[in-house]
Short mmCIF file of C-alpha atoms and ligand atoms in Angstrom, two decimals:
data_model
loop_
_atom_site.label_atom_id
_atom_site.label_comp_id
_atom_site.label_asym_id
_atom_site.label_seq_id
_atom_site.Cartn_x
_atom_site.Cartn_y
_atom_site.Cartn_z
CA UNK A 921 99.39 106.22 93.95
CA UNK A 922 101.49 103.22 95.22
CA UNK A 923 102.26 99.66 93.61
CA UNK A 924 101.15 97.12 96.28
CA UNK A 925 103.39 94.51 95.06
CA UNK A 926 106.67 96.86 94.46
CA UNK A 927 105.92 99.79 96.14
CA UNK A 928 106.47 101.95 93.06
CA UNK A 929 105.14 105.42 94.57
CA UNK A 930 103.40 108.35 91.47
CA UNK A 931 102.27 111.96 92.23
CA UNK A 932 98.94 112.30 91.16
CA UNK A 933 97.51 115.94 90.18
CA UNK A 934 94.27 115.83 89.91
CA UNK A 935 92.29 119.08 89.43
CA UNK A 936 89.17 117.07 90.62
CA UNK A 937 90.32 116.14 93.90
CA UNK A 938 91.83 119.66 94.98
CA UNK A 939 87.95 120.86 94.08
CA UNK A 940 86.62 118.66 96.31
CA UNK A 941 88.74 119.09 99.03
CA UNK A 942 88.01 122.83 98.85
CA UNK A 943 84.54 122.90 98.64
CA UNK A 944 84.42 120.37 101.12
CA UNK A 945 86.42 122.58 103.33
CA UNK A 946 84.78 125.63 102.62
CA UNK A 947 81.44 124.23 103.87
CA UNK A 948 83.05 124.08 107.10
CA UNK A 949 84.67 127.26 107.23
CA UNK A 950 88.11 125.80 106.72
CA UNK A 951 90.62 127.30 105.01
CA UNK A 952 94.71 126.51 104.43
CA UNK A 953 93.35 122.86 103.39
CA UNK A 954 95.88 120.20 102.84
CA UNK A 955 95.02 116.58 102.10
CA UNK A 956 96.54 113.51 101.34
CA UNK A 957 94.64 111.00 99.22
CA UNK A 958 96.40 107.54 98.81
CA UNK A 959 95.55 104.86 95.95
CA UNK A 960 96.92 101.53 95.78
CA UNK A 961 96.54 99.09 92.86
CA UNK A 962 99.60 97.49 90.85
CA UNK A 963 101.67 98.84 88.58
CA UNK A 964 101.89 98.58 84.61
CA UNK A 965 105.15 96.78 85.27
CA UNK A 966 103.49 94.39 87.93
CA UNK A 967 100.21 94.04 86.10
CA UNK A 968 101.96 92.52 82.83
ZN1 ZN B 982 104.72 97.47 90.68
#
């Protein structure tokens, strides 16, 4: 998750995501699935 005016950068973990990615995978016989999901908005800091 990235701050698009300051470019503050936050892990997200999100158990919902990973799900989808694997079933998503799975339906196409892939396995060892990595994935990189970006979100950009503004930060509490820039938002204020
Ligand atoms: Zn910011």
């Amino acid at each position: 998750m990235v701050c698009r005016s300051c470019g503050a950068a936050e892990e997200i973990r999100e158990g919902a995501i990973e799900d989808w990615v694997a079933r998503v995978g799975g339906e196409h016989g892939y396995t060892q699935l990595t994935h990189s999901v970006e979100i950009y908005g503004l930060c509490a800091v820039c938002a204020a």
